N, CA, C and O atoms as a Maestro MAE file, in Angstrom:
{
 s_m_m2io_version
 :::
 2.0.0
}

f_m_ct {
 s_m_title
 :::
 protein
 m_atom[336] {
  # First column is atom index #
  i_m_mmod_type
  r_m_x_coord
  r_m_y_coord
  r_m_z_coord
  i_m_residue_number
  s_m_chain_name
  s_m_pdb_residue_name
  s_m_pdb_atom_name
  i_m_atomic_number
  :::
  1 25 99.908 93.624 122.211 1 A "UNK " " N  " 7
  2 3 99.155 93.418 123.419 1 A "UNK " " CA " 6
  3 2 97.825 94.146 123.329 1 A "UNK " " C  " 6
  4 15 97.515 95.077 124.072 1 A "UNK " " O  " 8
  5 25 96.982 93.596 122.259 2 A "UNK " " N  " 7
  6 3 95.621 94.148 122.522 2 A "UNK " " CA " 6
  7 2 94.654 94.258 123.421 2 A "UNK " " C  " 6
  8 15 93.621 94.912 123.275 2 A "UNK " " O  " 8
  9 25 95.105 93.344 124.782 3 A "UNK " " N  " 7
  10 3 94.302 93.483 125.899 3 A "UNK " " CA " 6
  11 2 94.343 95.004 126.419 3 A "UNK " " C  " 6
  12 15 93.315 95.599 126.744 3 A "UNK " " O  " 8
  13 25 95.821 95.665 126.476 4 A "UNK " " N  " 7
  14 3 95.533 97.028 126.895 4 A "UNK " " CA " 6
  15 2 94.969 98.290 126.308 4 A "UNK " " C  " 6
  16 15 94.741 99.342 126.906 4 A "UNK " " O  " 8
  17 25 94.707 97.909 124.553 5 A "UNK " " N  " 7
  18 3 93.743 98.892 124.049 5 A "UNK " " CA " 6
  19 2 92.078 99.369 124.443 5 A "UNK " " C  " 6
  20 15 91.326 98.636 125.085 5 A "UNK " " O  " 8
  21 25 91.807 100.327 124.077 6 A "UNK " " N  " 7
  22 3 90.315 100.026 124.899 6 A "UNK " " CA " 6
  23 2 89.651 100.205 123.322 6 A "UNK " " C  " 6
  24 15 90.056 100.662 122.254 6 A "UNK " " O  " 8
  25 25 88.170 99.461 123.909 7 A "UNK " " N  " 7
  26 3 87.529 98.597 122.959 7 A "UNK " " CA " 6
  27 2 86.301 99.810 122.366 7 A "UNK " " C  " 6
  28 15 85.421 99.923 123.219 7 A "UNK " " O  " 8
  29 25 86.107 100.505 121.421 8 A "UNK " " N  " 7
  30 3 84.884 101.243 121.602 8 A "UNK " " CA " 6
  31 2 83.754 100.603 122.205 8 A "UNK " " C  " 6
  32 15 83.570 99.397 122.039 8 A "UNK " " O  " 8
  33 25 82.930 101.360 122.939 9 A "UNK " " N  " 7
  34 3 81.805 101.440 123.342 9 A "UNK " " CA " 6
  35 2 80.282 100.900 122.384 9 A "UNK " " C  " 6
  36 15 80.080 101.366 121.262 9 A "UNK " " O  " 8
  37 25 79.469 100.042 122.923 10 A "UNK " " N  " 7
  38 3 78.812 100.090 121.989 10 A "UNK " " CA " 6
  39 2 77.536 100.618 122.235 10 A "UNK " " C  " 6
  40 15 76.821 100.011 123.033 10 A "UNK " " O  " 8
  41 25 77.011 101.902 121.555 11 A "UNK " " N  " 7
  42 3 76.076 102.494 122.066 11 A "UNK " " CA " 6
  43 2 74.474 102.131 121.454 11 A "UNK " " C  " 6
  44 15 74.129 101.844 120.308 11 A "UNK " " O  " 8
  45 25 73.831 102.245 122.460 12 A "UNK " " N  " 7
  46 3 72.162 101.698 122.035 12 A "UNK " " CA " 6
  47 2 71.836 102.746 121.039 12 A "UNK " " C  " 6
  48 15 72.679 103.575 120.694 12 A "UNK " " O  " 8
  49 25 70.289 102.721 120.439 13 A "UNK " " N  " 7
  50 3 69.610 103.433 119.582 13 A "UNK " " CA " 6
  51 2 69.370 105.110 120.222 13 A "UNK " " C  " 6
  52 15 69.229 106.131 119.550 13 A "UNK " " O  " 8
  53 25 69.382 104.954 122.002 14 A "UNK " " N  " 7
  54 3 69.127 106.097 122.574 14 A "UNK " " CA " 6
  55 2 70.026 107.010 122.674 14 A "UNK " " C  " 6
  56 15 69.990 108.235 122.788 14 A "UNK " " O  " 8
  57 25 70.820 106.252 122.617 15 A "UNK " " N  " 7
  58 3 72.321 107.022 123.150 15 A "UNK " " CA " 6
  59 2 72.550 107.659 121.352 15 A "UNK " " C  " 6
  60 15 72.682 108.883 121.341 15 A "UNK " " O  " 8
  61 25 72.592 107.161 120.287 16 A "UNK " " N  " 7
  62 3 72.894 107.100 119.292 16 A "UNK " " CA " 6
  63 2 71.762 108.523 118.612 16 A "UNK " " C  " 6
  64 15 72.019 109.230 117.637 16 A "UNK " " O  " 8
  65 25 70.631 108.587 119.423 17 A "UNK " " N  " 7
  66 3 69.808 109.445 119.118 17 A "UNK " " CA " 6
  67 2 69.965 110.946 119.877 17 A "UNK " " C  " 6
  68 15 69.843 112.046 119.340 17 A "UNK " " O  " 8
  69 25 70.337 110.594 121.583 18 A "UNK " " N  " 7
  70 3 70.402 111.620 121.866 18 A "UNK " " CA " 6
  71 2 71.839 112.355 121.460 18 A "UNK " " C  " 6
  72 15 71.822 113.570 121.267 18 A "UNK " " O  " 8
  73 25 73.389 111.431 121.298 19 A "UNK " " N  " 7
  74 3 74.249 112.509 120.366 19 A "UNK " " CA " 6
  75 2 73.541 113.043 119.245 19 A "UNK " " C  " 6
  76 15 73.648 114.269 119.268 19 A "UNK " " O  " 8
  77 25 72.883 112.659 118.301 20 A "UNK " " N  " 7
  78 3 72.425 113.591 117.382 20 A "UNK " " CA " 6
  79 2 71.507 114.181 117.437 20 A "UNK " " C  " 6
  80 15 71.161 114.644 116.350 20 A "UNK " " O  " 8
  81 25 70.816 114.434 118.359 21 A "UNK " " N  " 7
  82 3 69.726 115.349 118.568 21 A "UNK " " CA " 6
  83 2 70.898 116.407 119.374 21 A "UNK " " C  " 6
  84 15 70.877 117.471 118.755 21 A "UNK " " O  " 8
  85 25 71.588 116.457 120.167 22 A "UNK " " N  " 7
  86 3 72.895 117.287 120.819 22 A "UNK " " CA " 6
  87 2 73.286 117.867 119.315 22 A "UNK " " C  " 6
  88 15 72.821 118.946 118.948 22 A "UNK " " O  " 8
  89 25 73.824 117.391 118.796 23 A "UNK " " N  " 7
  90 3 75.055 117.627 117.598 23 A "UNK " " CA " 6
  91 2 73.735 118.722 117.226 23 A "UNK " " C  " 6
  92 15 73.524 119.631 118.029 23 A "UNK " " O  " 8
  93 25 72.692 118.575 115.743 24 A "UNK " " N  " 7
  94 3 72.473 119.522 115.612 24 A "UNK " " CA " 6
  95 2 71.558 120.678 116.168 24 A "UNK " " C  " 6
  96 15 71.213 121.732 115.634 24 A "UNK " " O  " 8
  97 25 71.226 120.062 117.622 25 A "UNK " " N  " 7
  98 3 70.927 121.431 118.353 25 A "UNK " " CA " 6
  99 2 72.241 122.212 118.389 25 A "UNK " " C  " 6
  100 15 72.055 123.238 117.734 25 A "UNK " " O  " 8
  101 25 73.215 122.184 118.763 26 A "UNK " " N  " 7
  102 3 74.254 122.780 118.909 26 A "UNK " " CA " 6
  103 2 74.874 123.625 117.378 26 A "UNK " " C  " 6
  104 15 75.414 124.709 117.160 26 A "UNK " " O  " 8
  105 25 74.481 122.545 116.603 27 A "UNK " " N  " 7
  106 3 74.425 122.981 115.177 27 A "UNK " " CA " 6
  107 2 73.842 124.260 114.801 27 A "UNK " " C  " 6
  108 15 74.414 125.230 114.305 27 A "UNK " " O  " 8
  109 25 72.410 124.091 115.164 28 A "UNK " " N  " 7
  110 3 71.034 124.849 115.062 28 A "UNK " " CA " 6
  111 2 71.716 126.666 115.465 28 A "UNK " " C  " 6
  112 15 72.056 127.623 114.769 28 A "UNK " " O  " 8
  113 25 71.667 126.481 116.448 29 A "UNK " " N  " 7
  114 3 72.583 127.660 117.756 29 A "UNK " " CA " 6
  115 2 73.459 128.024 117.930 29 A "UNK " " C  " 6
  116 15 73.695 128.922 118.738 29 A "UNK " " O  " 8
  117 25 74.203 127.494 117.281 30 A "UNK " " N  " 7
  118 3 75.700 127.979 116.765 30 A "UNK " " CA " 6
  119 2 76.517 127.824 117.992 30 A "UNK " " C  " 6
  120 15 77.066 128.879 118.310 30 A "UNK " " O  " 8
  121 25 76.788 126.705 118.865 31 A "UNK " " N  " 7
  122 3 77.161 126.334 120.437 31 A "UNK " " CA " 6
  123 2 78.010 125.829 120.426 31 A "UNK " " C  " 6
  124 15 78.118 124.748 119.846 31 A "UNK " " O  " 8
  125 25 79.093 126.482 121.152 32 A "UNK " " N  " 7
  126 3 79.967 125.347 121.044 32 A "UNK " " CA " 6
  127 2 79.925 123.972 121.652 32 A "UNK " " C  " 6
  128 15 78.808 123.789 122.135 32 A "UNK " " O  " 8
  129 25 80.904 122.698 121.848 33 A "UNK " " N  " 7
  130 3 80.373 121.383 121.280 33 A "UNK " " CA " 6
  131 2 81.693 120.652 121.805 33 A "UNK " " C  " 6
  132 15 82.757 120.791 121.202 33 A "UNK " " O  " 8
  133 25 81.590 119.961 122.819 34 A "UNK " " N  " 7
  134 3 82.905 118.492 123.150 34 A "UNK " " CA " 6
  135 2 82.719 117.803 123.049 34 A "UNK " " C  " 6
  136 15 81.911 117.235 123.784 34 A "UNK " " O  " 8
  137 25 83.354 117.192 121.962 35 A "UNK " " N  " 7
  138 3 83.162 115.109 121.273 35 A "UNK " " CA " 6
  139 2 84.464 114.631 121.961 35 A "UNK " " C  " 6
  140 15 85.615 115.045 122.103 35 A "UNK " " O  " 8
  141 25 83.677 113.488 122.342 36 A "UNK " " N  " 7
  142 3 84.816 112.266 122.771 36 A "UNK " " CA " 6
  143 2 84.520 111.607 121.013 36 A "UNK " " C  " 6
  144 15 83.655 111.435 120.154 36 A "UNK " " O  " 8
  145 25 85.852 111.447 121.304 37 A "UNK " " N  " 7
  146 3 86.025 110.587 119.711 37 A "UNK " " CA " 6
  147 2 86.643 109.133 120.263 37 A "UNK " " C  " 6
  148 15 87.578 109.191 121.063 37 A "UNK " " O  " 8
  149 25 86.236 108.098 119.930 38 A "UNK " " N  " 7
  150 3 86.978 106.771 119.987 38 A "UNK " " CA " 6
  151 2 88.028 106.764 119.433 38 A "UNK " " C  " 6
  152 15 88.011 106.983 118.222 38 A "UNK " " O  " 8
  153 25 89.575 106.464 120.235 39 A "UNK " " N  " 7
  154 3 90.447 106.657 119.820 39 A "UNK " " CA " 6
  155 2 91.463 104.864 120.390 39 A "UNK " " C  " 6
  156 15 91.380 104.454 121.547 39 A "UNK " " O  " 8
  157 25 92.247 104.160 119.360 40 A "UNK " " N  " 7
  158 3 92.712 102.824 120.021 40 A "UNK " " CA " 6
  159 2 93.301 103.421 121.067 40 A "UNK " " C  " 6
  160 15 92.623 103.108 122.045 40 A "UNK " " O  " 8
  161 25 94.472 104.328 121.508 41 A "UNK " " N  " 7
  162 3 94.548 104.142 122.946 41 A "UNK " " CA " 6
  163 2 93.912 104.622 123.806 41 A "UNK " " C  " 6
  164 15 93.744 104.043 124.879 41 A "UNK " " O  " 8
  165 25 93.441 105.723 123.549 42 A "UNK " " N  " 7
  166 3 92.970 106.631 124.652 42 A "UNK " " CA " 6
  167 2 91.849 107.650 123.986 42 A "UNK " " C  " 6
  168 15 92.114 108.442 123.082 42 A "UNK " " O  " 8
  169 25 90.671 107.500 124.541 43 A "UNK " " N  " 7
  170 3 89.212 108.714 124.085 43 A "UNK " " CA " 6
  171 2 90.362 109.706 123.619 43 A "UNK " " C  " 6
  172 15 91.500 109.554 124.062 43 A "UNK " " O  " 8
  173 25 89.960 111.062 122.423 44 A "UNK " " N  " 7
  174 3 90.286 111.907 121.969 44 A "UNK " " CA " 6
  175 2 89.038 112.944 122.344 44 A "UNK " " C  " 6
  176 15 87.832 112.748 122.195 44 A "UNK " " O  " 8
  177 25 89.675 114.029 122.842 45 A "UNK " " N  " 7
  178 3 88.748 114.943 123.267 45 A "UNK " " CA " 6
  179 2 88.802 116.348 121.655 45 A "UNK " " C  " 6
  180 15 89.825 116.865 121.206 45 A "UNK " " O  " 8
  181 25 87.598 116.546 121.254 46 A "UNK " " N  " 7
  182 3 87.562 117.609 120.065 46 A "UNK " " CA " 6
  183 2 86.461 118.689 120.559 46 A "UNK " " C  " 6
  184 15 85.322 118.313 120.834 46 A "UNK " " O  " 8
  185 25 86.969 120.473 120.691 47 A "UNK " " N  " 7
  186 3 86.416 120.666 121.019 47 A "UNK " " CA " 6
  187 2 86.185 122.211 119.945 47 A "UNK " " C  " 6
  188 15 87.165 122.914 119.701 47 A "UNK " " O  " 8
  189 25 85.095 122.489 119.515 48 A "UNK " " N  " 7
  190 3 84.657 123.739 118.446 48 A "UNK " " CA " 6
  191 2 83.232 123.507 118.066 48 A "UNK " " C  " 6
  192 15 82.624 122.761 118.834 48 A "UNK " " O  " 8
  193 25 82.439 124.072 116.858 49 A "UNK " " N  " 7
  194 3 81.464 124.167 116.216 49 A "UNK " " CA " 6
  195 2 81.467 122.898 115.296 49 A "UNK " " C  " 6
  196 15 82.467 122.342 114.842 49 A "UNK " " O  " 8
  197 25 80.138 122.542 115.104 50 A "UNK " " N  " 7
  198 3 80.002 121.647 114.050 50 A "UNK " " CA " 6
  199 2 79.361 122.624 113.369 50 A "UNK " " C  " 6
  200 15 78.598 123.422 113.916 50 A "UNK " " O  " 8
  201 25 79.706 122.618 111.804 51 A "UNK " " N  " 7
  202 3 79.225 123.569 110.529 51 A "UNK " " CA " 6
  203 2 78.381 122.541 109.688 51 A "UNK " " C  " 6
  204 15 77.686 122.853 108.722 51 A "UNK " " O  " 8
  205 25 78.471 121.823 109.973 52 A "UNK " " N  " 7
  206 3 77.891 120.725 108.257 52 A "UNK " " CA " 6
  207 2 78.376 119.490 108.903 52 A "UNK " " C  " 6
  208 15 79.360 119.166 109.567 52 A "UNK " " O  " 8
  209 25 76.792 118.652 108.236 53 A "UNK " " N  " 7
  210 3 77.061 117.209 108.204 53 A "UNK " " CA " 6
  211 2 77.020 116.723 106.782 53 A "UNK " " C  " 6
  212 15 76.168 117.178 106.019 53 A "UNK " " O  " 8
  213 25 77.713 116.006 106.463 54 A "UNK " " N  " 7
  214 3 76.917 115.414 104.939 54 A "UNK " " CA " 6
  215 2 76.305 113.926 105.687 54 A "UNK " " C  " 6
  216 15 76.681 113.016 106.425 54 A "UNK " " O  " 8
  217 25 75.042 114.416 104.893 55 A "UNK " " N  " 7
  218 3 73.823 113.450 104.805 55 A "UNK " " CA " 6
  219 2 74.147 111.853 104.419 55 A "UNK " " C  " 6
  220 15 73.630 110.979 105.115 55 A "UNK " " O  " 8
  221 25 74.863 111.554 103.491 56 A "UNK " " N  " 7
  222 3 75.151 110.439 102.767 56 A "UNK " " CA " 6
  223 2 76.712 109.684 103.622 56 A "UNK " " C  " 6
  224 15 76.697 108.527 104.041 56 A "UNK " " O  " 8
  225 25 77.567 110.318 103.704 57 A "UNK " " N  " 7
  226 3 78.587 109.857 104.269 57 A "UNK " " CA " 6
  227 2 78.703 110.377 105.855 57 A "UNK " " C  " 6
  228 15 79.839 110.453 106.323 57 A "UNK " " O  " 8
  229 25 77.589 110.730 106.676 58 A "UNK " " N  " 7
  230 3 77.738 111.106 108.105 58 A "UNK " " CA " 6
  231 2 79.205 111.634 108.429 58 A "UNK " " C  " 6
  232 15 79.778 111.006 109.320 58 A "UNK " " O  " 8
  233 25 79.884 112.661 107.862 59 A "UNK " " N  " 7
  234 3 81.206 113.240 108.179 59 A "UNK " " CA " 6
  235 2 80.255 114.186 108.600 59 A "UNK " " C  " 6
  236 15 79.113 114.484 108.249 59 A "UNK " " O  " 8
  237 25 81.306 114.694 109.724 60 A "UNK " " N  " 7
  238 3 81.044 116.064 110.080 60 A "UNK " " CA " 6
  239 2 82.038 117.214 110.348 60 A "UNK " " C  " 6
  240 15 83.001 117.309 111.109 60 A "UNK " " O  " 8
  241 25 81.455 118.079 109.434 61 A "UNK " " N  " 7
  242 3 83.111 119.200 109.942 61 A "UNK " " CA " 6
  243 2 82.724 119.914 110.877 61 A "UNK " " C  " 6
  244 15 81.546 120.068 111.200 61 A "UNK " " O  " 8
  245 25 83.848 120.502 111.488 62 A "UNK " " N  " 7
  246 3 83.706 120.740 112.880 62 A "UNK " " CA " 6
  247 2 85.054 121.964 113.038 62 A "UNK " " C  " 6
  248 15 86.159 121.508 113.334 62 A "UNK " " O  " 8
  249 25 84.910 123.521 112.830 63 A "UNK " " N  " 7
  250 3 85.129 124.292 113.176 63 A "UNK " " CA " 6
  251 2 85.607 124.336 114.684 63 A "UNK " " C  " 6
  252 15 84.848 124.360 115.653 63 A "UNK " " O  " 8
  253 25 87.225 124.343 114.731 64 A "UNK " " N  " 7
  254 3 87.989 124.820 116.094 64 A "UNK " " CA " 6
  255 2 87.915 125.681 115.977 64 A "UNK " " C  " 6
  256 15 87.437 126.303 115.028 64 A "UNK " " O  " 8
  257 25 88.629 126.230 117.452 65 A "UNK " " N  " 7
  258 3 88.757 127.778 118.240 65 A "UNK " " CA " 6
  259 2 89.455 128.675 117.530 65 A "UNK " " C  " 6
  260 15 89.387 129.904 117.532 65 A "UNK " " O  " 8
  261 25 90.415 127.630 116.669 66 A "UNK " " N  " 7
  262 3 91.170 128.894 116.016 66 A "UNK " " CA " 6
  263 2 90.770 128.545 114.775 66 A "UNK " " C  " 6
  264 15 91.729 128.217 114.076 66 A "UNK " " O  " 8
  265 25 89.518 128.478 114.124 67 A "UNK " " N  " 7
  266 3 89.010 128.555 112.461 67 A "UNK " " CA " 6
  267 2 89.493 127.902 111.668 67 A "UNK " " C  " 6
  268 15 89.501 128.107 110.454 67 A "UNK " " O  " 8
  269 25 90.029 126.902 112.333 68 A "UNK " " N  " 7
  270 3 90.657 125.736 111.006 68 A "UNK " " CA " 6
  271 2 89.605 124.454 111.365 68 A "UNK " " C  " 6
  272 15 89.030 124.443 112.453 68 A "UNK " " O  " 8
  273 25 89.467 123.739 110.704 69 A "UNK " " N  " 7
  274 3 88.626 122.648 110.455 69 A "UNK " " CA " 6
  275 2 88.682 121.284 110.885 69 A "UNK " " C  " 6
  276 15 89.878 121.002 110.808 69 A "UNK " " O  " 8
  277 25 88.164 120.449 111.225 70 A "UNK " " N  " 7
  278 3 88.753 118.853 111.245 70 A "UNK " " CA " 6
  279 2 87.033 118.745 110.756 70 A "UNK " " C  " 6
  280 15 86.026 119.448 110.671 70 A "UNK " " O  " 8
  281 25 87.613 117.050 110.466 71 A "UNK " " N  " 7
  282 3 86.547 116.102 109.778 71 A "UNK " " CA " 6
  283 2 86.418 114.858 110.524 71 A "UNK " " C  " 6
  284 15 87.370 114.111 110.750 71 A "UNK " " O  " 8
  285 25 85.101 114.630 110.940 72 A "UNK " " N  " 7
  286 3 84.992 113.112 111.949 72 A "UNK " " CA " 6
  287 2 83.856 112.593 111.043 72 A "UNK " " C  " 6
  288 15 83.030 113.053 110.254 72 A "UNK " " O  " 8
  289 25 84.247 111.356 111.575 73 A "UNK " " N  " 7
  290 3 83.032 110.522 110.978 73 A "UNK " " CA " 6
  291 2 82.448 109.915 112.236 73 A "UNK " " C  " 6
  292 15 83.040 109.569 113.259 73 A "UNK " " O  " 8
  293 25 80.831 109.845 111.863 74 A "UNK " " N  " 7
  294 3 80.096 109.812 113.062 74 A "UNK " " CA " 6
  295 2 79.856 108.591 113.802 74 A "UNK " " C  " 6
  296 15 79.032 108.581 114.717 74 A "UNK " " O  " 8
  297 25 80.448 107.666 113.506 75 A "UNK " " N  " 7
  298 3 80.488 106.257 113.770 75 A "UNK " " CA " 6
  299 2 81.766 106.199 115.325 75 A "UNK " " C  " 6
  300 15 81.832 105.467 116.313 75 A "UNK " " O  " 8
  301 25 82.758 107.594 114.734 76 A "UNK " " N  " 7
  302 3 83.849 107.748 115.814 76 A "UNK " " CA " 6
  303 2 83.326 108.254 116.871 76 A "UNK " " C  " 6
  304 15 84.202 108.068 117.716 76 A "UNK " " O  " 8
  305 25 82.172 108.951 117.546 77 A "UNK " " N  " 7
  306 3 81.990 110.045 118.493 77 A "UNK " " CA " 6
  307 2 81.226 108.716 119.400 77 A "UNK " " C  " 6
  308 15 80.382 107.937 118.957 77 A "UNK " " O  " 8
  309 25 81.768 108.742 120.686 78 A "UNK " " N  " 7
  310 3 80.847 108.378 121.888 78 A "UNK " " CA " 6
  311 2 80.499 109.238 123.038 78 A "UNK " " C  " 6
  312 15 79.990 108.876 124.099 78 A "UNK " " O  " 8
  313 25 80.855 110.459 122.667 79 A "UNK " " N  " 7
  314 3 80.204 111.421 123.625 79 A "UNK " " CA " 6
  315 2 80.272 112.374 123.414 79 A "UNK " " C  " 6
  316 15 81.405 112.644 123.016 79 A "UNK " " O  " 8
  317 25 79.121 113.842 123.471 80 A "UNK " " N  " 7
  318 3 78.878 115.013 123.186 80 A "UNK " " CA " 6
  319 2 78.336 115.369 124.043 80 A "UNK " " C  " 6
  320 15 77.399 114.842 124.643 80 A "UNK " " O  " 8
  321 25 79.103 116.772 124.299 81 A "UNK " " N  " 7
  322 3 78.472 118.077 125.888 81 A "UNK " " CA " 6
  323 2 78.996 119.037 124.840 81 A "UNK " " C  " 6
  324 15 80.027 119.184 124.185 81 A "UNK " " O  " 8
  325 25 77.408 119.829 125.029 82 A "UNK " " N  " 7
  326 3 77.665 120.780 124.792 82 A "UNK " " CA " 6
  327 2 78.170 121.794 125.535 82 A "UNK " " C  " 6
  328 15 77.833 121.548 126.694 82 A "UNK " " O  " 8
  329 25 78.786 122.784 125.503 83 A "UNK " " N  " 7
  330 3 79.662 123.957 126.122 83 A "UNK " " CA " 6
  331 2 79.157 124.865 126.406 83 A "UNK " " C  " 6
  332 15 78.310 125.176 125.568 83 A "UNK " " O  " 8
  333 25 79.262 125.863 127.631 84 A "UNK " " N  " 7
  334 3 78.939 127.026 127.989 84 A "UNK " " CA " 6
  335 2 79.836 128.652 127.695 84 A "UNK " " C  " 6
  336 15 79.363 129.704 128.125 84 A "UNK " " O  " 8
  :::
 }
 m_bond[335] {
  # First column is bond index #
  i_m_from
  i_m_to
  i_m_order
  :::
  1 1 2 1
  2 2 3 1
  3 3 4 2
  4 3 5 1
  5 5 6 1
  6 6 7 1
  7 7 8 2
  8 7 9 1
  9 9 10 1
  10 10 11 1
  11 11 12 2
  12 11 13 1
  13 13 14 1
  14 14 15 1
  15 15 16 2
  16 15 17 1
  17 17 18 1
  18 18 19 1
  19 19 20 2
  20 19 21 1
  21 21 22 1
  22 22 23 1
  23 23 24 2
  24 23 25 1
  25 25 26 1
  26 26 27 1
  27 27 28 2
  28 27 29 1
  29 29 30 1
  30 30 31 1
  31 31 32 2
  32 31 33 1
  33 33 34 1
  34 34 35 1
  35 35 36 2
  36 35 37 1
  37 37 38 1
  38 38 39 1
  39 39 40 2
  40 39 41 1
  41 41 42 1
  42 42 43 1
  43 43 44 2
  44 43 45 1
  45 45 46 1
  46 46 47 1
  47 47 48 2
  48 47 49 1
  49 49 50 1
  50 50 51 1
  51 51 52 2
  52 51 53 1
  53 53 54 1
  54 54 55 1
  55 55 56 2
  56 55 57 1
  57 57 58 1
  58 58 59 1
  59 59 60 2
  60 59 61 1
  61 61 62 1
  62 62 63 1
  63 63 64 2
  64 63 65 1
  65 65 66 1
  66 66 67 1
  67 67 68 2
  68 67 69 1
  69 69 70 1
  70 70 71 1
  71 71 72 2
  72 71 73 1
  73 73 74 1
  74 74 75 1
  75 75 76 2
  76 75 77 1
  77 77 78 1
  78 78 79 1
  79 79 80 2
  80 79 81 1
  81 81 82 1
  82 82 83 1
  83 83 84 2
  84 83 85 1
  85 85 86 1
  86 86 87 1
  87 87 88 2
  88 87 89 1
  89 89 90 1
  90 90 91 1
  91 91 92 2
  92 91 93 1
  93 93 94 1
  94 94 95 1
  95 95 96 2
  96 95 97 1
  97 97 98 1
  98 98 99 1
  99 99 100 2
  100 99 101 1
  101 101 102 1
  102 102 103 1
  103 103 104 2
  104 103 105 1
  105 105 106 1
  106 106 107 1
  107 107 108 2
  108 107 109 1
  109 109 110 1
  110 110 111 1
  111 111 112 2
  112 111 113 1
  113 113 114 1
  114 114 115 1
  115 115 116 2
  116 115 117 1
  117 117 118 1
  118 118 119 1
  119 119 120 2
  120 119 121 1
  121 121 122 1
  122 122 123 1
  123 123 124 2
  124 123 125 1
  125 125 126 1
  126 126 127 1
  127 127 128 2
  128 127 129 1
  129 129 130 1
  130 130 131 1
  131 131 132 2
  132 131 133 1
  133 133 134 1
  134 134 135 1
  135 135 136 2
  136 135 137 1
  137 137 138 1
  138 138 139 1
  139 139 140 2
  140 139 141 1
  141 141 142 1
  142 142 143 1
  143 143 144 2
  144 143 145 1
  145 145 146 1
  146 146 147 1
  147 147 148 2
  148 147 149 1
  149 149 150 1
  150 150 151 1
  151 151 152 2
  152 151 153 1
  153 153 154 1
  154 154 155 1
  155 155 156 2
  156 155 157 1
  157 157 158 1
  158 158 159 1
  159 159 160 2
  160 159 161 1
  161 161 162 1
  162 162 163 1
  163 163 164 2
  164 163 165 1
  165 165 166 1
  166 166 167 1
  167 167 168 2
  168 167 169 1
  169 169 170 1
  170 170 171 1
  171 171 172 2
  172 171 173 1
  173 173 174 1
  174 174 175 1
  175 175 176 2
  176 175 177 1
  177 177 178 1
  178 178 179 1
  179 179 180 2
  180 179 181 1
  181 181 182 1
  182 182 183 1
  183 183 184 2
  184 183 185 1
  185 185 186 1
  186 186 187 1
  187 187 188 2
  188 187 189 1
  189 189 190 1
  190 190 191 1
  191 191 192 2
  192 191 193 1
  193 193 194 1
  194 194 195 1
  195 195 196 2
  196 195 197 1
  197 197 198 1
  198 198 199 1
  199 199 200 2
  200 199 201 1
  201 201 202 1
  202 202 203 1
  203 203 204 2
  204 203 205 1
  205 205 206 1
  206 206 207 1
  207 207 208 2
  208 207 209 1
  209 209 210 1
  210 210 211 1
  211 211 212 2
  212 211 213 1
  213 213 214 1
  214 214 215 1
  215 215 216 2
  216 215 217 1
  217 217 218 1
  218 218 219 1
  219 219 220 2
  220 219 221 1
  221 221 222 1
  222 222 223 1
  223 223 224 2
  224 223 225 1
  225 225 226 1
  226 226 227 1
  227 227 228 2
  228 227 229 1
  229 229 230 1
  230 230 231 1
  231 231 232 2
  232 231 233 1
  233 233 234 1
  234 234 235 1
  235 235 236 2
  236 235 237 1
  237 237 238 1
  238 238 239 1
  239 239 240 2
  240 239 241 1
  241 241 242 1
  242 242 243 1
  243 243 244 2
  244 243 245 1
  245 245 246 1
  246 246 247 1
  247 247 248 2
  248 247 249 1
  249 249 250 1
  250 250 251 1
  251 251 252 2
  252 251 253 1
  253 253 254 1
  254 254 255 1
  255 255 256 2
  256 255 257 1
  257 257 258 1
  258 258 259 1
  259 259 260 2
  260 259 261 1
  261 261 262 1
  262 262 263 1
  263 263 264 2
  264 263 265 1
  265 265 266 1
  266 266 267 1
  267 267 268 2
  268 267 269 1
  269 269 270 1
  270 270 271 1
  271 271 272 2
  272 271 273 1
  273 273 274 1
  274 274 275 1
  275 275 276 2
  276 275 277 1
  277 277 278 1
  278 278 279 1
  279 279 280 2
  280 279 281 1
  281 281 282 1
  282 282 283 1
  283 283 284 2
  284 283 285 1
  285 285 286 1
  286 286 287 1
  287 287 288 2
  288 287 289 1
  289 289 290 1
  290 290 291 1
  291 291 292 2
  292 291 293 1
  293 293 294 1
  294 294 295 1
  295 295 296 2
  296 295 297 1
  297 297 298 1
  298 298 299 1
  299 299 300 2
  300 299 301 1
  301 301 302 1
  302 302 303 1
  303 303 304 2
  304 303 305 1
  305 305 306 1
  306 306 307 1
  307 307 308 2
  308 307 309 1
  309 309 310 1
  310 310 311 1
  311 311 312 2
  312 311 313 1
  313 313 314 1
  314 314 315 1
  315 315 316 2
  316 315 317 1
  317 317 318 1
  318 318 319 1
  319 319 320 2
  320 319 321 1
  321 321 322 1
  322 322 323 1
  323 323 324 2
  324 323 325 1
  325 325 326 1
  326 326 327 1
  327 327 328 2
  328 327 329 1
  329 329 330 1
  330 330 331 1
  331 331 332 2
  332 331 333 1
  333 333 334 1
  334 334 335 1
  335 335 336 2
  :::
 }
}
């Protein structure tokens, strides 16, 4: 029943610019950082430091609260707030 999955979002050039102008300001400043990640059932909320992007394959690792790591690829993220 694929009608009840939700469909990613498809985001313009602006939207696409201002997450990454977010990402490495937050980068820059060492800030912490909440990605909605596109997920088939339900948005995935990720929340820590981004350390590194690679340039060529747009992964980004992304330092949690407790110093272990995950890896997104940037095609997955439809939303970034940065944290206070």
């Amino acid at each position: 029943m694929d009608y009840f999955l939700n469909k990613k979002p498809i985001l313009d050039e602006y939207q696409v610019e201002g997450l990454e102008n977010n990402i490495h300001y937050a980068m820059e400043y060492h800030l912490p950082i909440s990605f909605t990640l596109h997920n088939v059932g339900n948005p995935k909320e990720l929340h820590g430091y981004c350390v590194y992007i690679h340039p060529v394959t747009k992964e980004l690792r992304i330092q949690n609260k407790d110093s272990s790591f995950e890896y997104i690829r940037f095609d997955e993220i439809i939303g970034v707030i940065m944290e206070d």
